Amino acid sequence: AVSAVASEPAEIPDRPHPRLMFCNPEKLQTLRRRVKDGDLRKEFSGRVQQARRRYVGGALTPEPPFLKPGPERNVAYKNVFVEIRPPLAAMDECALLYLLTGDRELGTEARRRLLHYAAFDPKGSTNVFHNDEPHMTISDLCVRTYDWIWDLLTAEERAAVEKPLVTRIRDAHELLRKTRFRENPCASHTAHELGIVAQGCLAFAPEHPDLRPCYEYAIDTYRRTFPGFGRDDGGWNEGPSYWTWYAQYHLAYLTEIREATGEDILARRA
């Protein structure tokens, strides 16, 4: 049965970190036992060893320049996201492995990368209104990494990371409203921003109550108008490859919402 649309978004619990995906302490401890001594031990032991070899001490890409108008803009646009995605994906993997295994070397590596990339000016060359590709990757993976390695950060480092990331969340919300995404939820990049707003609010809203309108917008849009696919047969105006990619993103975001608040938005499509 299709679930009823609630009149108000679920409250965001003010709980300790991690708040994203692994916020249930009992589930997290069960998963950690499986990784340490159970059926996931072999897989994660291999992933830890591989991550140590591939990522620890790896090069960090500098903050990119602004894109210039003209015939070379598209090439420069592509080069930026081709260069920035791999080191941030490595950061995300190191953070996950730290959370699940406690491997401090990988946690420290995730911290090194987080402090570098989160410091990119959210109003500069990677702002959502100028170059949305690096903005999406930074906003998505830096928020998650912050949450998963929170205990490795000092109070000063947490504040330094939170400030630009919260700015990015607010800007993503502004973009969604300016482009009237709720009325026309059919652009893949803007659709990604919806999940980024929801995830960021789950991570930061307890300390930043001014994010509440951003969260309400994201949850209400998820409930009422998204995804904008072609009825029961599916479909996406940018093609099946794009939709497959974005379904992967949104499955993660909607799982985070369910685990944090108990609301299963996916159930309304059952």
Short mmCIF file of C-alpha atoms in Angstrom, two decimals:
data_model
loop_
_atom_site.label_atom_id
_atom_site.label_comp_id
_atom_site.label_asym_id
_atom_site.label_seq_id
_atom_site.Cartn_x
_atom_site.Cartn_y
_atom_site.Cartn_z
CA ALA A 1 0.00 0.00 0.00
CA VAL A 2 1.08 3.55 -0.64
CA SER A 3 1.99 5.26 2.61
CA ALA A 4 0.25 8.45 3.59
CA VAL A 5 2.13 11.72 3.22
CA ALA A 6 2.79 13.09 6.68
CA SER A 7 1.90 16.71 7.31
CA GLU A 8 5.23 17.57 8.95
CA PRO A 9 8.75 16.23 8.46
CA ALA A 10 10.02 13.89 11.12
CA GLU A 11 12.18 15.55 13.72
CA ILE A 12 15.93 15.20 13.24
CA PRO A 13 17.20 13.36 16.32
CA ASP A 14 19.99 15.11 18.21
CA ARG A 15 22.14 12.03 18.59
CA PRO A 16 25.89 11.44 18.73
CA HIS A 17 27.84 10.86 15.55
CA PRO A 18 27.66 8.88 13.34
CA ARG A 19 24.30 10.25 12.25
CA LEU A 20 24.40 9.05 8.64
CA MET A 21 23.54 5.47 7.66
CA PHE A 22 25.06 3.88 10.77
CA CYS A 23 23.25 5.89 13.43
CA ASN A 24 21.69 2.88 15.17
CA PRO A 25 24.30 1.81 17.76
CA GLU A 26 23.13 -1.80 17.91
CA LYS A 27 23.20 -2.22 14.14
CA LEU A 28 26.62 -0.60 13.97
CA GLN A 29 28.07 -2.86 16.62
CA THR A 30 26.63 -5.92 14.88
CA LEU A 31 28.19 -4.83 11.61
CA ARG A 32 31.52 -4.17 13.29
CA ARG A 33 31.51 -7.69 14.77
CA ARG A 34 30.84 -9.16 11.34
CA VAL A 35 33.72 -7.15 9.92
CA LYS A 36 36.10 -8.10 12.74
CA ASP A 37 35.36 -11.78 13.26
CA GLY A 38 32.46 -12.79 11.04
CA ASP A 39 31.41 -13.27 7.45
CA LEU A 40 32.73 -9.87 6.32
CA ARG A 41 36.20 -10.27 7.80
CA LYS A 42 37.96 -11.40 4.63
CA GLU A 43 36.39 -8.73 2.44
CA PHE A 44 37.17 -5.85 4.76
CA SER A 45 40.64 -7.06 5.64
CA GLY A 46 41.43 -6.90 1.94
CA ARG A 47 39.86 -3.48 1.57
CA VAL A 48 41.88 -2.11 4.49
CA GLN A 49 45.14 -3.39 3.06
CA GLN A 50 44.31 -2.04 -0.39
CA ALA A 51 43.33 1.36 0.98
CA ARG A 52 46.56 1.64 2.93
CA ARG A 53 48.59 0.90 -0.20
CA ARG A 54 46.63 3.13 -2.54
CA TYR A 55 45.54 6.13 -0.53
CA VAL A 56 47.71 6.91 2.50
CA GLY A 57 49.82 9.94 1.72
CA GLY A 58 48.33 10.34 -1.75
CA ALA A 59 48.43 13.62 -3.63
CA LEU A 60 45.73 16.22 -2.99
CA THR A 61 44.36 18.25 -5.87
CA PRO A 62 44.45 22.04 -5.47
CA GLU A 63 41.36 24.21 -5.48
CA PRO A 64 40.52 24.63 -9.18
CA PRO A 65 40.42 27.97 -10.99
CA PHE A 66 37.21 29.59 -12.13
CA LEU A 67 35.90 28.38 -15.46
CA LYS A 68 36.39 30.89 -18.25
CA PRO A 69 33.78 31.51 -20.95
CA GLY A 70 34.64 30.37 -24.43
CA PRO A 71 35.27 27.22 -26.44
CA GLU A 72 37.55 25.63 -23.83
CA ARG A 73 35.04 25.88 -20.99
CA ASN A 74 33.60 22.39 -21.48
CA VAL A 75 37.04 20.82 -21.49
CA ALA A 76 37.99 22.66 -18.31
CA TYR A 77 34.69 21.68 -16.69
CA LYS A 78 35.36 18.01 -17.40
CA ASN A 79 38.96 18.19 -16.25
CA VAL A 80 37.92 19.58 -12.86
CA PHE A 81 35.60 16.71 -11.97
CA VAL A 82 37.89 14.06 -13.47
CA GLU A 83 40.67 15.29 -11.18
CA ILE A 84 38.66 15.86 -8.00
CA ARG A 85 36.47 12.77 -7.86
CA PRO A 86 39.13 10.07 -7.24
CA PRO A 87 40.83 11.65 -4.19
CA LEU A 88 37.46 12.39 -2.61
CA ALA A 89 36.23 8.86 -3.30
CA ALA A 90 39.40 7.64 -1.60
CA MET A 91 38.59 9.84 1.39
CA ASP A 92 35.09 8.34 1.56
CA GLU A 93 36.47 4.80 1.48
CA CYS A 94 39.03 5.55 4.19
CA ALA A 95 36.32 7.09 6.39
CA LEU A 96 34.03 4.09 5.98
CA LEU A 97 36.81 1.65 6.76
CA TYR A 98 37.77 3.63 9.85
CA LEU A 99 34.17 3.63 11.06
CA LEU A 100 33.75 -0.12 10.60
CA THR A 101 37.24 -1.41 11.51
CA GLY A 102 38.73 1.30 13.70
CA ASP A 103 41.85 1.43 11.51
CA ARG A 104 43.40 4.67 12.72
CA GLU A 105 45.81 5.03 9.80
CA LEU A 106 42.90 5.20 7.39
CA GLY A 107 40.92 7.46 9.71
CA THR A 108 43.86 9.85 9.82
CA GLU A 109 44.11 9.79 6.04
CA ALA A 110 40.40 10.58 5.71
CA ARG A 111 40.91 13.46 8.14
CA ARG A 112 43.84 14.84 6.10
CA ARG A 113 41.77 14.84 2.94
CA LEU A 114 38.68 16.25 4.65
CA LEU A 115 40.52 19.24 6.09
CA HIS A 116 41.94 19.98 2.62
CA TYR A 117 38.81 19.67 0.48
CA ALA A 118 36.28 21.08 2.94
CA ALA A 119 38.40 24.25 3.05
CA PHE A 120 37.67 25.03 -0.62
CA ASP A 121 35.78 28.32 -0.72
CA PRO A 122 32.04 27.48 -0.99
CA LYS A 123 31.53 30.85 -2.69
CA GLY A 124 34.53 30.39 -4.98
CA SER A 125 35.28 28.30 -8.06
CA THR A 126 33.46 25.24 -6.70
CA ASN A 127 30.24 26.97 -5.70
CA VAL A 128 27.03 25.39 -6.93
CA PHE A 129 26.08 28.33 -9.13
CA HIS A 130 29.42 28.35 -10.97
CA ASN A 131 30.58 24.72 -11.18
CA ASP A 132 28.18 22.22 -9.73
CA GLU A 133 30.30 19.11 -10.35
CA PRO A 134 32.98 19.68 -7.68
CA HIS A 135 30.34 21.21 -5.43
CA MET A 136 28.32 17.99 -5.52
CA THR A 137 31.30 15.75 -4.82
CA ILE A 138 32.61 17.93 -1.99
CA SER A 139 29.19 18.41 -0.40
CA ASP A 140 28.29 14.73 -0.59
CA LEU A 141 31.52 13.05 0.47
CA CYS A 142 32.91 15.64 2.88
CA VAL A 143 29.68 15.67 4.92
CA ARG A 144 29.71 11.88 5.16
CA THR A 145 33.40 11.74 6.02
CA TYR A 146 32.95 14.41 8.71
CA ASP A 147 30.21 12.33 10.27
CA TRP A 148 32.09 9.04 10.16
CA ILE A 149 35.41 10.33 11.56
CA TRP A 150 33.91 12.92 13.90
CA ASP A 151 35.75 11.53 16.91
CA LEU A 152 39.14 12.11 15.24
CA LEU A 153 38.53 15.84 14.79
CA THR A 154 39.29 18.54 17.32
CA ALA A 155 36.63 21.10 18.20
CA GLU A 156 38.48 23.68 16.09
CA GLU A 157 38.64 21.31 13.11
CA ARG A 158 34.95 20.49 13.38
CA ALA A 159 34.05 24.17 13.32
CA ALA A 160 36.36 24.79 10.36
CA VAL A 161 34.77 21.96 8.38
CA GLU A 162 31.17 22.67 9.34
CA LYS A 163 31.17 26.32 8.28
CA PRO A 164 31.83 25.86 4.55
CA LEU A 165 29.79 22.66 4.31
CA VAL A 166 26.74 24.26 5.92
CA THR A 167 27.11 27.12 3.44
CA ARG A 168 27.08 24.59 0.60
CA ILE A 169 23.89 23.01 1.94
CA ARG A 170 22.16 26.38 2.12
CA ASP A 171 23.28 27.23 -1.41
CA ALA A 172 22.04 23.88 -2.75
CA HIS A 173 18.65 24.60 -1.17
CA GLU A 174 18.64 28.03 -2.77
CA LEU A 175 19.40 26.49 -6.17
CA LEU A 176 16.51 24.02 -5.82
CA ARG A 177 14.10 26.84 -5.05
CA LYS A 178 15.37 29.19 -7.74
CA THR A 179 15.10 26.51 -10.43
CA ARG A 180 11.65 25.44 -9.18
CA PHE A 181 12.82 21.85 -8.93
CA ARG A 182 9.70 20.74 -7.09
CA GLU A 183 7.56 21.72 -10.08
CA ASN A 184 9.92 20.10 -12.60
CA PRO A 185 12.08 17.41 -10.94
CA CYS A 186 13.71 16.22 -14.14
CA ALA A 187 17.33 17.42 -14.10
CA SER A 188 19.88 14.96 -12.78
CA HIS A 189 22.34 17.41 -11.25
CA THR A 190 19.65 19.36 -9.47
CA ALA A 191 18.12 16.07 -8.31
CA HIS A 192 21.45 15.21 -6.73
CA GLU A 193 21.35 18.48 -4.82
CA LEU A 194 18.07 17.38 -3.21
CA GLY A 195 19.79 14.43 -1.55
CA ILE A 196 22.79 16.55 -0.61
CA VAL A 197 20.48 18.94 1.26
CA ALA A 198 18.71 16.13 3.10
CA GLN A 199 21.96 14.41 4.06
CA GLY A 200 23.63 17.62 5.17
CA CYS A 201 20.69 18.54 7.37
CA LEU A 202 20.74 15.13 9.06
CA ALA A 203 24.43 15.64 9.84
CA PHE A 204 24.40 19.30 10.91
CA ALA A 205 20.90 20.51 11.79
CA PRO A 206 21.07 19.71 15.53
CA GLU A 207 23.86 22.31 15.83
CA HIS A 208 22.49 24.53 13.04
CA PRO A 209 18.71 24.90 13.56
CA ASP A 210 18.58 27.46 10.75
CA LEU A 211 18.87 24.48 8.38
CA ARG A 212 15.35 23.40 9.34
CA PRO A 213 13.66 25.03 6.29
CA CYS A 214 16.19 23.29 4.03
CA TYR A 215 15.34 19.94 5.59
CA GLU A 216 11.59 20.54 5.36
CA TYR A 217 11.93 21.42 1.68
CA ALA A 218 13.97 18.29 0.92
CA ILE A 219 11.70 15.89 2.78
CA ASP A 220 8.51 17.39 1.38
CA THR A 221 9.91 17.21 -2.16
CA TYR A 222 10.96 13.59 -1.72
CA ARG A 223 7.49 12.73 -0.44
CA ARG A 224 5.38 14.53 -3.00
CA THR A 225 7.12 15.00 -6.34
CA PHE A 226 10.28 12.94 -6.63
CA PRO A 227 11.37 10.91 -8.49
CA GLY A 228 10.03 12.34 -11.72
CA PHE A 229 10.09 9.10 -13.63
CA GLY A 230 7.64 7.78 -16.22
CA ARG A 231 4.98 6.05 -14.15
CA ASP A 232 5.27 2.33 -13.38
CA ASP A 233 7.40 1.57 -16.44
CA GLY A 234 10.13 3.92 -15.29
CA GLY A 235 12.15 6.21 -17.49
CA TRP A 236 14.22 9.38 -17.21
CA ASN A 237 14.49 12.21 -19.68
CA GLU A 238 18.31 12.03 -19.68
CA GLY A 239 18.38 8.30 -20.38
CA PRO A 240 18.64 5.06 -18.39
CA SER A 241 22.35 5.41 -17.58
CA TYR A 242 21.83 8.71 -15.80
CA TRP A 243 18.79 7.41 -13.99
CA THR A 244 20.63 4.29 -12.83
CA TRP A 245 23.42 6.45 -11.46
CA TYR A 246 21.06 8.79 -9.64
CA ALA A 247 18.90 5.98 -8.30
CA GLN A 248 22.07 4.78 -6.56
CA TYR A 249 22.60 8.18 -4.96
CA HIS A 250 19.02 8.56 -3.81
CA LEU A 251 18.77 5.05 -2.44
CA ALA A 252 21.62 5.99 -0.09
CA TYR A 253 20.02 9.31 0.88
CA LEU A 254 16.61 7.75 1.50
CA THR A 255 18.20 5.00 3.57
CA GLU A 256 19.92 7.65 5.67
CA ILE A 257 16.57 9.36 6.23
CA ARG A 258 14.93 6.07 7.23
CA GLU A 259 17.71 5.09 9.62
CA ALA A 260 17.82 8.54 11.24
CA THR A 261 14.11 9.31 11.51
CA GLY A 262 12.24 6.04 11.02
CA GLU A 263 10.38 7.40 7.99
CA ASP A 264 10.58 5.11 4.98
CA ILE A 265 9.84 7.38 2.04
CA LEU A 266 10.43 4.49 -0.36
CA ALA A 267 7.37 2.76 1.08
CA ARG A 268 5.08 5.25 -0.65
CA ARG A 269 6.13 3.67 -3.95
CA ALA A 270 5.42 0.12 -2.76
#
